[in-house]
Each structure stands twice: as C-alpha cells, then as structure tokens.
Short mmCIF file of C-alpha atoms in Angstrom, two decimals:
data_model
loop_
_atom_site.label_atom_id
_atom_site.label_comp_id
_atom_site.label_asym_id
_atom_site.label_seq_id
_atom_site.Cartn_x
_atom_site.Cartn_y
_atom_site.Cartn_z
CA MET A 282 57.17 -103.23 -52.44
CA LYS A 283 58.89 -101.18 -55.18
CA LYS A 284 55.50 -100.50 -56.74
CA THR A 285 54.12 -99.18 -53.44
CA LYS A 286 57.13 -96.89 -53.07
CA LYS A 287 56.57 -95.54 -56.57
CA ILE A 288 52.91 -94.76 -55.77
CA LEU A 289 53.84 -92.95 -52.55
CA SER A 290 56.54 -90.96 -54.36
CA PHE A 291 54.00 -89.96 -57.02
CA ILE A 292 51.49 -88.79 -54.39
CA LEU A 293 54.15 -86.77 -52.56
CA ALA A 294 55.18 -85.13 -55.82
CA ILE A 295 51.62 -84.14 -56.58
CA LEU A 296 51.21 -82.67 -53.09
CA MET A 297 54.42 -80.66 -53.46
CA ILE A 298 53.25 -79.27 -56.80
CA LEU A 299 49.89 -78.31 -55.32
CA SER A 300 51.58 -76.57 -52.40
CA ILE A 301 53.43 -74.15 -54.69
CA ILE A 302 50.57 -73.43 -57.07
CA PRO A 303 48.50 -70.40 -55.85
CA ILE A 304 44.92 -71.34 -55.29
CA THR A 305 42.31 -68.71 -56.07
CA ALA A 306 38.59 -68.95 -55.52
CA SER A 307 35.97 -66.54 -56.79
CA ALA A 308 33.80 -64.86 -54.12
CA ALA A 309 30.29 -66.20 -53.94
CA THR A 310 27.27 -64.05 -54.62
CA TYR A 311 23.70 -64.78 -53.64
CA SER A 312 20.58 -63.15 -54.97
CA GLY A 313 16.81 -63.22 -55.13
CA SER A 314 13.62 -61.19 -55.13
CA CYS A 315 12.64 -58.73 -52.36
CA GLY A 316 9.74 -56.92 -54.02
CA ASP A 317 7.42 -57.17 -57.00
CA ASN A 318 10.05 -55.32 -59.01
CA ALA A 319 12.95 -55.36 -56.57
CA THR A 320 15.90 -57.75 -56.25
CA TRP A 321 18.78 -58.27 -53.88
CA ILE A 322 22.34 -59.50 -54.24
CA TYR A 323 24.85 -60.27 -51.50
CA ASP A 324 28.56 -60.20 -52.31
CA SER A 325 30.48 -62.26 -49.78
CA SER A 326 33.85 -60.73 -50.76
CA THR A 327 32.80 -57.21 -49.81
CA TYR A 328 30.09 -58.17 -47.30
CA THR A 329 27.75 -55.86 -49.19
CA LEU A 330 24.01 -56.28 -49.69
CA THR A 331 22.62 -54.35 -52.66
CA ILE A 332 18.93 -53.71 -53.31
CA SER A 333 17.99 -52.83 -56.90
CA GLY A 334 14.92 -52.38 -59.06
CA THR A 335 11.86 -50.18 -58.64
CA GLY A 336 8.99 -49.69 -56.18
CA ASP A 337 8.50 -51.04 -52.68
CA MET A 338 10.40 -53.78 -50.92
CA TYR A 339 8.35 -56.51 -49.31
CA ASP A 340 7.48 -56.34 -45.62
CA TYR A 341 8.95 -59.12 -43.49
CA LYS A 342 8.62 -60.53 -40.00
CA SER A 343 11.71 -60.71 -37.77
CA ASN A 344 13.78 -63.50 -39.32
CA ASN A 345 12.07 -64.33 -42.61
CA HIS A 346 13.82 -61.90 -44.96
CA PRO A 347 15.67 -63.74 -47.76
CA TRP A 348 19.19 -62.71 -46.64
CA GLU A 349 18.66 -64.08 -43.12
CA THR A 350 21.51 -66.58 -43.62
CA TYR A 351 23.99 -63.75 -44.22
CA LYS A 352 22.69 -61.06 -41.86
CA ASN A 353 25.51 -61.56 -39.34
CA LYS A 354 28.09 -61.00 -42.08
CA ILE A 355 26.64 -57.98 -43.89
CA LYS A 356 28.70 -54.82 -43.25
CA SER A 357 27.19 -52.43 -45.76
CA VAL A 358 23.83 -51.98 -47.43
CA VAL A 359 23.34 -50.06 -50.65
CA VAL A 360 19.83 -49.30 -51.85
CA ASN A 361 19.80 -48.16 -55.45
CA ASP A 362 17.68 -45.42 -57.03
CA ASP A 363 13.96 -45.99 -57.70
CA ILE A 364 13.34 -48.16 -54.62
CA THR A 365 10.55 -46.34 -52.77
CA LYS A 366 10.09 -48.27 -49.52
CA ILE A 367 12.32 -50.13 -47.07
CA GLY A 368 10.20 -53.05 -45.93
CA ALA A 369 9.26 -53.80 -42.33
CA TYR A 370 11.99 -55.80 -40.53
CA ALA A 371 14.17 -55.51 -43.66
CA PHE A 372 17.46 -55.25 -41.76
CA TYR A 373 16.21 -56.44 -38.37
CA ARG A 374 19.15 -57.34 -36.12
CA THR A 375 21.71 -57.02 -38.91
CA GLY A 376 24.17 -56.40 -36.15
CA LYS A 377 27.42 -55.89 -38.08
CA VAL A 378 26.16 -53.43 -40.68
CA GLU A 379 28.16 -50.20 -40.42
CA SER A 380 26.95 -48.30 -43.49
CA ILE A 381 23.49 -47.93 -45.03
CA ILE A 382 23.04 -45.77 -48.12
CA LEU A 383 19.49 -44.82 -49.04
CA PRO A 384 18.44 -43.12 -52.31
CA VAL A 385 16.35 -39.95 -52.50
CA SER A 386 13.48 -42.03 -53.90
CA ILE A 387 12.74 -43.62 -50.48
CA SER A 388 9.52 -42.26 -48.98
CA GLU A 389 8.73 -44.93 -46.38
CA LEU A 390 10.61 -46.90 -43.74
CA GLY A 391 8.82 -49.97 -42.46
CA GLU A 392 8.36 -50.92 -38.81
CA LYS A 393 11.59 -52.20 -37.20
CA ALA A 394 13.40 -51.74 -40.52
CA PHE A 395 16.76 -51.06 -38.81
CA TYR A 396 16.01 -52.50 -35.36
CA GLY A 397 19.14 -53.83 -33.68
CA CYS A 398 21.67 -52.54 -36.26
CA GLU A 399 24.16 -52.26 -33.41
CA SER A 400 27.19 -51.19 -35.47
CA LEU A 401 25.46 -48.41 -37.40
CA THR A 402 26.87 -45.00 -36.38
CA SER A 403 25.05 -42.66 -38.77
CA ILE A 404 22.50 -42.63 -41.57
CA VAL A 405 21.13 -39.95 -43.89
CA LEU A 406 17.35 -40.12 -44.24
CA PRO A 407 15.81 -39.04 -47.57
CA ASP A 408 13.67 -35.90 -47.64
CA LYS A 409 10.52 -37.69 -48.86
CA ILE A 410 10.03 -39.60 -45.60
CA THR A 411 6.98 -38.48 -43.60
CA LEU A 412 6.92 -41.14 -40.85
CA ILE A 413 9.51 -42.72 -38.59
CA ASP A 414 7.58 -45.89 -37.76
CA GLU A 415 7.48 -47.88 -34.52
CA TRP A 416 10.84 -49.33 -33.40
CA THR A 417 12.48 -48.27 -36.69
CA PHE A 418 15.90 -47.50 -35.16
CA ALA A 419 15.47 -49.10 -31.72
CA TYR A 420 18.64 -50.69 -30.32
CA CYS A 421 20.90 -49.01 -32.86
CA GLU A 422 23.28 -48.78 -29.96
CA ASN A 423 26.10 -46.90 -31.72
CA LEU A 424 24.00 -44.40 -33.64
CA THR A 425 25.38 -41.02 -32.49
CA SER A 426 23.33 -38.49 -34.43
CA ILE A 427 20.42 -38.27 -36.81
CA THR A 428 18.54 -35.51 -38.61
CA ILE A 429 14.82 -36.02 -38.98
CA PRO A 430 13.67 -35.01 -42.51
CA LYS A 431 11.59 -31.84 -42.71
CA LYS A 432 8.44 -33.63 -43.92
CA VAL A 433 8.20 -36.10 -41.03
CA THR A 434 5.04 -35.59 -38.98
CA THR A 435 5.24 -38.58 -36.64
CA ILE A 436 8.05 -40.18 -34.66
CA GLY A 437 6.51 -43.50 -33.73
CA ASP A 438 6.50 -45.46 -30.49
CA TYR A 439 9.99 -46.68 -29.51
CA ALA A 440 11.38 -45.27 -32.77
CA PHE A 441 14.81 -44.50 -31.26
CA SER A 442 14.57 -46.32 -27.94
CA ASP A 443 17.78 -47.78 -26.51
CA CYS A 444 20.02 -45.84 -28.90
CA TYR A 445 22.47 -45.56 -26.02
CA ASN A 446 25.02 -43.37 -27.83
CA LEU A 447 22.64 -40.96 -29.54
CA VAL A 448 23.93 -37.54 -28.48
CA SER A 449 21.85 -35.18 -30.59
CA VAL A 450 18.66 -35.21 -32.60
CA THR A 451 17.06 -32.42 -34.59
CA ILE A 452 13.25 -32.43 -34.56
CA PRO A 453 11.80 -30.27 -37.35
CA ASP A 454 8.69 -28.09 -37.08
CA SER A 455 6.77 -30.58 -39.22
CA VAL A 456 6.68 -33.13 -36.38
CA THR A 457 3.36 -33.12 -34.53
CA THR A 458 3.58 -36.43 -32.66
CA ILE A 459 6.35 -37.98 -30.58
CA GLY A 460 5.25 -41.49 -29.64
CA ASP A 461 5.42 -43.51 -26.45
CA SER A 462 9.03 -44.22 -25.41
CA ALA A 463 10.23 -42.68 -28.69
CA PHE A 464 13.63 -41.78 -27.18
CA ALA A 465 13.51 -43.96 -24.06
CA SER A 466 16.91 -45.05 -22.72
CA CYS A 467 18.86 -42.77 -25.05
CA GLU A 468 21.37 -42.46 -22.26
CA SER A 469 23.75 -40.04 -24.01
CA LEU A 470 21.10 -37.59 -25.19
CA LYS A 471 21.96 -34.29 -23.47
CA SER A 472 19.26 -31.85 -24.49
CA VAL A 473 15.92 -31.85 -26.24
CA ILE A 474 14.26 -29.04 -28.16
CA ILE A 475 10.53 -29.50 -28.69
CA SER A 476 9.64 -27.73 -31.92
CA LYS A 477 6.62 -25.50 -32.33
CA GLY A 478 4.60 -28.08 -34.25
CA VAL A 479 4.58 -30.82 -31.57
CA SER A 480 1.07 -31.35 -30.21
CA SER A 481 1.42 -34.80 -28.63
CA ILE A 482 4.23 -36.35 -26.58
CA GLY A 483 3.70 -39.97 -25.59
CA VAL A 484 4.25 -41.68 -22.26
CA ASN A 485 7.91 -42.28 -21.37
CA ALA A 486 9.08 -40.44 -24.49
CA PHE A 487 12.27 -39.41 -22.65
CA SER A 488 12.41 -41.91 -19.80
CA ASN A 489 15.83 -43.19 -18.69
CA CYS A 490 17.57 -40.43 -20.65
CA TYR A 491 20.09 -39.93 -17.88
CA SER A 492 22.12 -37.18 -19.57
CA ILE A 493 19.27 -34.79 -20.35
CA THR A 494 19.71 -31.70 -18.17
CA SER A 495 16.92 -29.62 -19.68
CA ILE A 496 14.01 -29.75 -22.08
CA THR A 497 13.35 -26.61 -24.12
CA VAL A 498 10.07 -25.88 -25.86
CA ASP A 499 9.77 -23.47 -28.78
CA LYS A 500 8.00 -20.36 -27.50
CA ASP A 501 5.46 -20.60 -30.32
CA ASN A 502 4.38 -24.13 -29.39
CA GLN A 503 0.66 -24.10 -28.53
CA HIS A 504 0.63 -27.30 -26.45
CA TYR A 505 3.78 -27.47 -24.30
CA SER A 506 6.06 -25.23 -22.25
CA ASN A 507 9.06 -25.41 -19.93
CA ASP A 508 10.13 -23.65 -16.76
CA GLU A 509 13.48 -22.14 -15.80
CA HIS A 510 14.71 -25.57 -14.64
CA GLY A 511 14.10 -27.16 -18.04
CA VAL A 512 11.07 -29.10 -16.79
CA LEU A 513 8.46 -29.99 -19.42
CA PHE A 514 4.79 -29.03 -18.87
CA ASN A 515 1.65 -28.71 -20.91
CA LYS A 516 1.05 -25.18 -22.17
CA ASP A 517 -0.73 -23.77 -19.10
CA LYS A 518 1.49 -25.71 -16.68
CA THR A 519 -1.38 -27.70 -15.14
CA THR A 520 0.32 -31.01 -15.97
CA LEU A 521 3.97 -31.71 -15.19
CA VAL A 522 5.03 -33.93 -18.08
CA ARG A 523 8.74 -34.66 -17.57
CA TYR A 524 11.48 -33.62 -15.16
CA PRO A 525 14.92 -33.92 -16.85
CA ILE A 526 16.75 -36.82 -15.22
CA GLY A 527 20.19 -35.30 -15.74
CA ASN A 528 19.36 -32.18 -13.73
CA ASN A 529 21.72 -32.38 -10.73
CA LYS A 530 19.64 -30.32 -8.29
CA ALA A 531 18.63 -32.12 -5.09
CA LYS A 532 15.41 -30.19 -4.45
CA TYR A 533 12.50 -29.16 -6.60
CA THR A 534 9.24 -27.36 -5.81
CA ILE A 535 6.34 -28.18 -8.09
CA PRO A 536 4.59 -24.98 -9.23
CA ASP A 537 1.21 -24.09 -7.71
CA SER A 538 -0.42 -24.25 -11.14
CA VAL A 539 0.06 -28.03 -11.41
CA THR A 540 -2.96 -30.29 -10.85
CA VAL A 541 -1.58 -33.50 -12.41
CA ILE A 542 1.80 -35.19 -12.00
CA GLY A 543 2.05 -36.97 -15.35
CA ASN A 544 2.87 -40.56 -16.13
CA SER A 545 6.56 -41.21 -15.30
CA ALA A 546 7.11 -37.48 -14.79
CA PHE A 547 9.91 -37.98 -12.24
CA SER A 548 10.87 -41.58 -13.02
CA SER A 549 14.50 -42.44 -12.24
CA CYS A 550 15.34 -38.93 -10.99
CA SER A 551 17.91 -40.25 -8.54
CA ASN A 552 19.47 -36.80 -7.92
CA LEU A 553 16.33 -35.55 -6.20
CA THR A 554 16.15 -35.93 -2.43
CA ASN A 555 13.32 -33.49 -1.79
CA ILE A 556 10.20 -32.71 -3.82
CA THR A 557 7.64 -30.24 -2.54
CA MET A 558 4.10 -30.83 -3.78
CA PRO A 559 1.54 -28.00 -3.63
CA ASP A 560 -2.08 -28.42 -2.56
CA SER A 561 -3.14 -27.79 -6.15
CA VAL A 562 -2.21 -31.34 -7.16
CA ILE A 563 -5.19 -33.71 -7.35
CA LYS A 564 -3.78 -36.62 -9.35
CA ILE A 565 -0.54 -38.60 -9.36
CA GLU A 566 -0.39 -40.75 -12.48
CA ASP A 567 1.24 -44.16 -13.11
CA GLU A 568 4.95 -44.46 -12.32
CA ALA A 569 5.14 -40.74 -11.54
CA PHE A 570 8.01 -41.12 -9.03
CA ILE A 571 9.18 -44.67 -9.79
CA SER A 572 12.86 -45.28 -8.99
CA CYS A 573 13.48 -41.91 -7.37
CA SER A 574 15.96 -43.89 -5.33
CA ASN A 575 17.27 -41.03 -3.16
CA LEU A 576 13.98 -39.31 -2.43
CA THR A 577 13.79 -38.98 1.36
CA ASP A 578 11.59 -35.97 1.98
CA PHE A 579 8.15 -36.16 0.40
CA LYS A 580 4.63 -35.34 1.48
CA ILE A 581 1.52 -36.19 -0.51
CA SER A 582 -0.61 -33.06 -0.51
CA ASN A 583 -4.07 -33.05 1.07
CA SER A 584 -5.75 -32.38 -2.27
CA VAL A 585 -4.65 -35.58 -4.03
CA THR A 586 -7.53 -37.95 -4.82
CA THR A 587 -5.92 -40.70 -6.93
CA ILE A 588 -2.50 -42.33 -7.12
CA GLY A 589 -1.62 -44.46 -10.16
CA GLU A 590 0.05 -47.86 -10.24
CA TRP A 591 3.77 -48.13 -9.48
CA ALA A 592 3.75 -44.41 -8.58
CA PHE A 593 6.42 -44.69 -5.84
CA THR A 594 7.86 -48.13 -6.61
CA SER A 595 11.56 -48.46 -5.79
CA CYS A 596 11.73 -45.16 -3.90
CA LYS A 597 14.26 -46.92 -1.75
CA SER A 598 15.09 -44.02 0.58
CA LEU A 599 11.56 -43.18 1.73
CA THR A 600 11.17 -44.03 5.41
CA SER A 601 7.57 -42.96 6.06
CA ILE A 602 4.51 -42.02 4.09
CA ASP A 603 1.10 -40.59 4.93
CA ILE A 604 -1.72 -41.17 2.50
CA PRO A 605 -4.11 -38.29 3.25
CA ASP A 606 -7.87 -38.68 3.70
CA SER A 607 -8.42 -36.94 0.38
CA VAL A 608 -7.11 -39.99 -1.49
CA ILE A 609 -9.99 -42.25 -2.49
CA ALA A 610 -8.12 -44.67 -4.76
CA ILE A 611 -4.63 -46.07 -5.12
CA ASP A 612 -3.64 -48.51 -7.84
CA THR A 613 -1.51 -51.65 -7.64
CA SER A 614 2.13 -51.72 -6.54
CA VAL A 615 2.22 -48.05 -5.50
CA PHE A 616 4.93 -48.51 -2.81
CA ARG A 617 6.42 -51.79 -4.00
CA TYR A 618 10.15 -52.26 -3.27
CA CYS A 619 10.34 -49.26 -0.94
CA TYR A 620 12.83 -51.20 1.14
CA ASN A 621 13.41 -48.55 3.84
CA LEU A 622 9.78 -47.63 4.43
CA THR A 623 9.16 -48.18 8.15
CA THR A 624 5.79 -46.55 8.91
CA VAL A 625 2.68 -45.93 6.83
CA THR A 626 -0.55 -44.09 7.55
CA ILE A 627 -3.45 -44.92 5.25
CA GLY A 628 -6.14 -42.23 5.08
CA LYS A 629 -9.80 -42.96 5.70
CA GLY A 630 -10.74 -42.30 2.07
CA ILE A 631 -9.28 -45.69 1.08
CA THR A 632 -11.58 -48.72 0.82
CA THR A 633 -9.20 -51.10 -0.97
CA ILE A 634 -5.51 -51.75 -0.44
CA PRO A 635 -4.70 -53.17 -3.90
CA SER A 636 -2.43 -56.06 -4.79
CA CYS A 637 1.31 -55.62 -4.20
CA THR A 638 0.86 -52.15 -2.65
CA PHE A 639 3.62 -52.66 -0.06
CA GLU A 640 5.25 -55.80 -1.47
CA MET A 641 8.87 -56.22 -0.35
CA CYS A 642 8.74 -53.25 2.02
CA ASP A 643 10.83 -55.38 4.34
CA SER A 644 11.60 -52.56 6.82
CA LEU A 645 7.93 -51.82 7.45
CA THR A 646 7.22 -52.22 11.16
CA GLY A 647 3.86 -50.49 11.62
CA VAL A 648 0.85 -49.47 9.54
CA ILE A 649 -2.27 -47.48 10.39
CA ILE A 650 -5.35 -48.83 8.61
CA PRO A 651 -8.71 -47.00 8.72
CA ASP A 652 -12.05 -48.72 9.28
CA SER A 653 -13.08 -47.65 5.75
CA VAL A 654 -11.01 -50.50 4.29
CA VAL A 655 -13.05 -53.52 3.16
CA LEU A 656 -10.49 -55.35 0.99
CA ILE A 657 -6.77 -56.03 1.31
CA ASP A 658 -5.82 -57.66 -1.97
CA THR A 659 -3.27 -60.29 -3.01
CA SER A 660 0.32 -59.66 -1.89
CA ALA A 661 -0.50 -56.18 -0.56
CA PHE A 662 1.94 -56.87 2.31
CA TYR A 663 3.92 -59.70 0.73
CA ASP A 664 7.34 -60.25 2.31
CA CYS A 665 6.90 -57.40 4.80
CA TYR A 666 8.48 -59.75 7.32
CA ASN A 667 9.24 -57.02 9.90
CA LEU A 668 5.63 -55.88 10.16
CA LYS A 669 4.78 -56.24 13.86
CA ASN A 670 1.95 -53.79 14.57
CA VAL A 671 -1.28 -52.86 12.82
CA TYR A 672 -3.17 -49.90 14.22
CA TYR A 673 -6.80 -50.28 13.15
CA THR A 674 -9.30 -47.50 13.73
CA GLY A 675 -12.28 -49.87 13.94
CA THR A 676 -13.37 -52.64 16.26
CA LYS A 677 -12.23 -56.25 16.30
CA GLU A 678 -15.56 -57.25 14.78
CA GLN A 679 -15.03 -54.81 11.89
CA TRP A 680 -11.49 -56.07 11.36
CA GLU A 681 -12.77 -59.61 11.02
CA GLN A 682 -15.15 -58.49 8.28
CA ILE A 683 -12.31 -57.25 6.05
CA SER A 684 -11.57 -59.51 3.08
CA ILE A 685 -7.83 -60.26 3.30
CA ALA A 686 -6.29 -62.29 0.47
CA GLY A 687 -4.71 -65.42 1.99
CA SER A 688 -1.15 -66.53 2.49
CA SER A 689 0.42 -63.78 0.38
CA ASN A 690 -0.46 -61.37 3.21
CA GLN A 691 0.87 -63.57 5.98
CA PRO A 692 3.00 -60.82 7.58
CA LEU A 693 -0.17 -58.75 8.07
CA LEU A 694 -2.05 -61.72 9.48
CA ASN A 695 0.79 -62.45 11.92
CA ALA A 696 1.07 -58.85 13.19
CA THR A 697 -0.50 -57.62 16.42
CA VAL A 698 -3.66 -55.67 15.69
CA HIS A 699 -4.47 -52.71 17.95
CA TYR A 700 -8.19 -51.97 17.68
CA ASN A 701 -10.03 -48.64 18.03
CA TYR A 702 -6.88 -46.71 17.23
CA CYS A 703 -7.51 -43.02 16.76
CA MET A 704 -5.71 -41.04 14.10
CA HIS A 705 -6.26 -37.76 15.90
CA MET A 706 -7.55 -35.07 13.58
CA TYR A 707 -7.74 -31.94 15.67
CA SER A 708 -9.84 -28.88 14.99
CA LEU A 709 -8.89 -25.76 16.90
CA VAL A 710 -10.69 -22.97 18.68
CA VAL A 711 -8.76 -19.83 19.61
CA THR A 712 -9.70 -17.91 22.77
CA GLU A 713 -8.26 -14.44 22.45
CA PRO A 714 -6.37 -12.93 25.44
CA THR A 715 -7.91 -10.13 27.49
CA CYS A 716 -6.41 -7.55 29.80
CA THR A 717 -6.74 -9.96 32.70
CA GLU A 718 -6.70 -13.43 31.08
CA GLU A 719 -4.26 -15.26 28.85
CA GLY A 720 -5.43 -16.39 25.46
CA TYR A 721 -5.21 -20.03 24.50
CA THR A 722 -5.96 -22.51 21.73
CA THR A 723 -8.08 -25.60 22.30
CA TYR A 724 -7.43 -28.59 20.06
CA THR A 725 -10.25 -31.13 19.88
CA CYS A 726 -10.37 -34.42 18.00
CA GLU A 727 -13.62 -35.93 16.77
CA CYS A 728 -12.98 -38.81 19.16
CA GLY A 729 -13.26 -36.41 22.11
CA ASP A 730 -9.58 -36.13 22.89
CA SER A 731 -8.49 -32.52 23.44
CA TYR A 732 -5.67 -30.41 24.79
CA ILE A 733 -4.99 -26.71 25.38
CA ASP A 734 -2.00 -24.76 24.20
CA THR A 735 -1.14 -21.25 25.47
CA TYR A 736 -1.65 -18.75 22.72
CA PHE A 737 -0.68 -15.26 23.87
CA SER A 738 -0.77 -12.99 26.90
CA PHE A 739 -1.00 -9.25 27.42
CA LEU A 740 -0.30 -9.62 31.13
CA SER A 741 2.90 -7.96 32.32
CA ASN A 742 5.23 -9.24 34.95
#
C-alpha cells in the first residue's frame, strides 16, 4: 500500500513540474514542387504560402494543387521574383486569403487562378499581363477595385463575375474584347466606361449589375456608342446592346434606328414599367426582357419577325400580350413564369408554339390560336390551370389535326375550344363628305364583317 502511495506521489510531482514548465513547439512548414523550376512552402505560424523559383507554375484542376490540405488556412500568398505564370486553378477557392503579392515578372494568369478568393479585397496586377483569362477572379466577393494592366487585350468570359463588392474598374484602351458575363452580377459596380479599343462585348457582360446607372462609350470607339440615358448600342444604333439596370426611370422609348433588341438587353430592369418599341425592330433576341418584373405596358411592334428563347420570361406584371402576324418564329419559354398574364393573341404567322412557351402562366384564362399552327409542343401550356377558353380561327377538323404534346398540355386539352373564331383585321375605305352628304369610313374584315363610322360633315345646322 505504501509503495502504491509512493508511485502516485511521484506521478503527481511530475505532473506539477510539467505544469510550470513552459511548453514551446516550433511551427510546422510544408513544401514541395509547383513547377519545373518552382517550389512552394507553407508556414503554418504565419498562414503564408510562398512561391519561389523561376518560370511557370504548373496548371491544376480545381482541388489537385499540392497545398489543397492547407487552402482553408492560407491568409497571404507571396510570389517571388522570376515566376512568370500563375497556374490555372492555383488558388481556387482559397477562401481566407486576404493578401496576394505578385512580382513584375508575371505575364500570365491561368484560368480560375483566383476563383473564389472570397476574402481578397485588392490586388495589383503586373504590367506584363496581356490576358485576364476565363473565371480568373470570379466569386472574389470582397474585391472592391482593380486596375487592368495597359497591355491586356482580352477580359475573358466570367473573368470578374459575382464580384459583388467591386465598385470600380478601369478598362484601358488596349482591351479589344470583353467576354461573355465578364462582369455579370457585379452588384456594386456603379458605372462603366467602354474604352476606344473595345470591338467586342459578349453576351451578359453586365447582366445583374444592379447599381450601374449609365454606360459611357469613348467617342472614338468605332464599334459602340451610348445615348443620353447611358444605354449601350452598337456604333450606328441599330442594335440595343444593354440598358443600365440601375437607371431609375420608369419609361423608355427605343430609338427608331434600332432593328435588333440584343441578347439580355433589358434583363432584370425592374424599374421599367413601360417600354415603347418602334416599328423598325425586326428581331428580339434571347432573354431580351427576362425578369423585367414590373413591366406592365408593352406592345410588340408589327415589324418583328423572330422572338428568342426566354425573351419575356418572368415578366410578372404583364397582363396581356399580342404576338403580331409579322412574327414567324418564337423560341422556347418565351413567356414562361408570366404569372399575371391573362390573355394572349397569337398571330397567324406562327406555325409552332414551342415547348414551355406559356408554362406556369397560371392566370391565363383565354388564348387566341390561329389556324396556321400545326404543332403545340411539350409543356407549352403546362400548369396554366385557369385556362378556360381557346379561340381557334379554324374548324374543328383542323383543330383535331394539330399535333399537341400529351399530358403536359392538359390545361389546353381541358379548355373549351371555340372554332371559326375571327381575329378581325379591318381595312378601311374613306368616303369623303360632300356639300349635301356626310363623309364616313367603312371598316371591312376579310371575313366579311364590316361597320361604318361617321367621318366628317360639312352640313350646317
């Protein structure tokens, strides 16, 4: 028993001694190769990743770079002199990195090199860089400003997309190409100046940039221009490229010079309630008016021939729409999710009602369909559960010849079909007044229906 007590006393003494002796441990470092002549070292005490050596770094794919294990701990990155390229995906989703220092020797940034560096607020890009590659800075959510080097010619697709806090960006004259969605969803970006060298601006380059109030084009640019409202056009204003989402005006009249409403030109312009379209417009491209959620007053002009997919999707305040006879083709999902659309007239130029055209238009009660239609595709009227009446300009026999895609169009199949409906298109003949007879106007439809309206009289009382 005494022996046991002695052992316990000895152990307690050792523990007491250990408790008063300061314990120090050296910080761990980890290292390896990241290029033919490049190495890396991670210091866990400072949370710093350092790249050294010469030449290019290797390109990687998402999560296979050698510091993957430590990427959620790295707070700073230092690239030493003589490294010439940052490899693709090099710092992909290194979410806690706050500081990245690049040497003047860097001439190339790989695809998605800094994608998802959420804590990065600023970075100085070396002057030798000529390309900002695809997705390079996408989802750098706290990046507030950046200066594009003066030798850059291309800003790639999605290069700065979803940089939510990016307030300003300087685009030098050297830039000729701004890629698809290059600045998409840069929600804090307030203004854009298109330099004189830009010759190509991709689809959705500035979509969902809710703070942009105007887009200004250098007067010497040979390919683009802007109007007094800060709306972006091609040089001769025949294509409307982008309406600035942050513009707070409720009404806008498209200039008479415009023939094409460009892809996503008015997307998400929720301030607009009224858009006037001139008869010069012949084409409405994909997603042109998508998510114009407060648009209530809109008329498709009688010159339009084609309407692209998703063109009016989620225009939740539209209550009626007339597709004029001039339109010969509409693409899929054109009026999808137009929840308040109650009546629709489809012009007689249409032969196919494509898939999902009126999907989820759950307020739709009536639709006029011309006898030119031969196909109503999958889900064209899916979940239009209030559709009660179809006004068809042809006979019952013609209606039965239409190919209607099955159960996904059940609301259409359950509706009451009114055959031989006439969409009266009146031509007029004016009979001038005489000294003894009143003048009048005769309106006659091709179906034979007509009526007379008094025009003018020289007769005195």
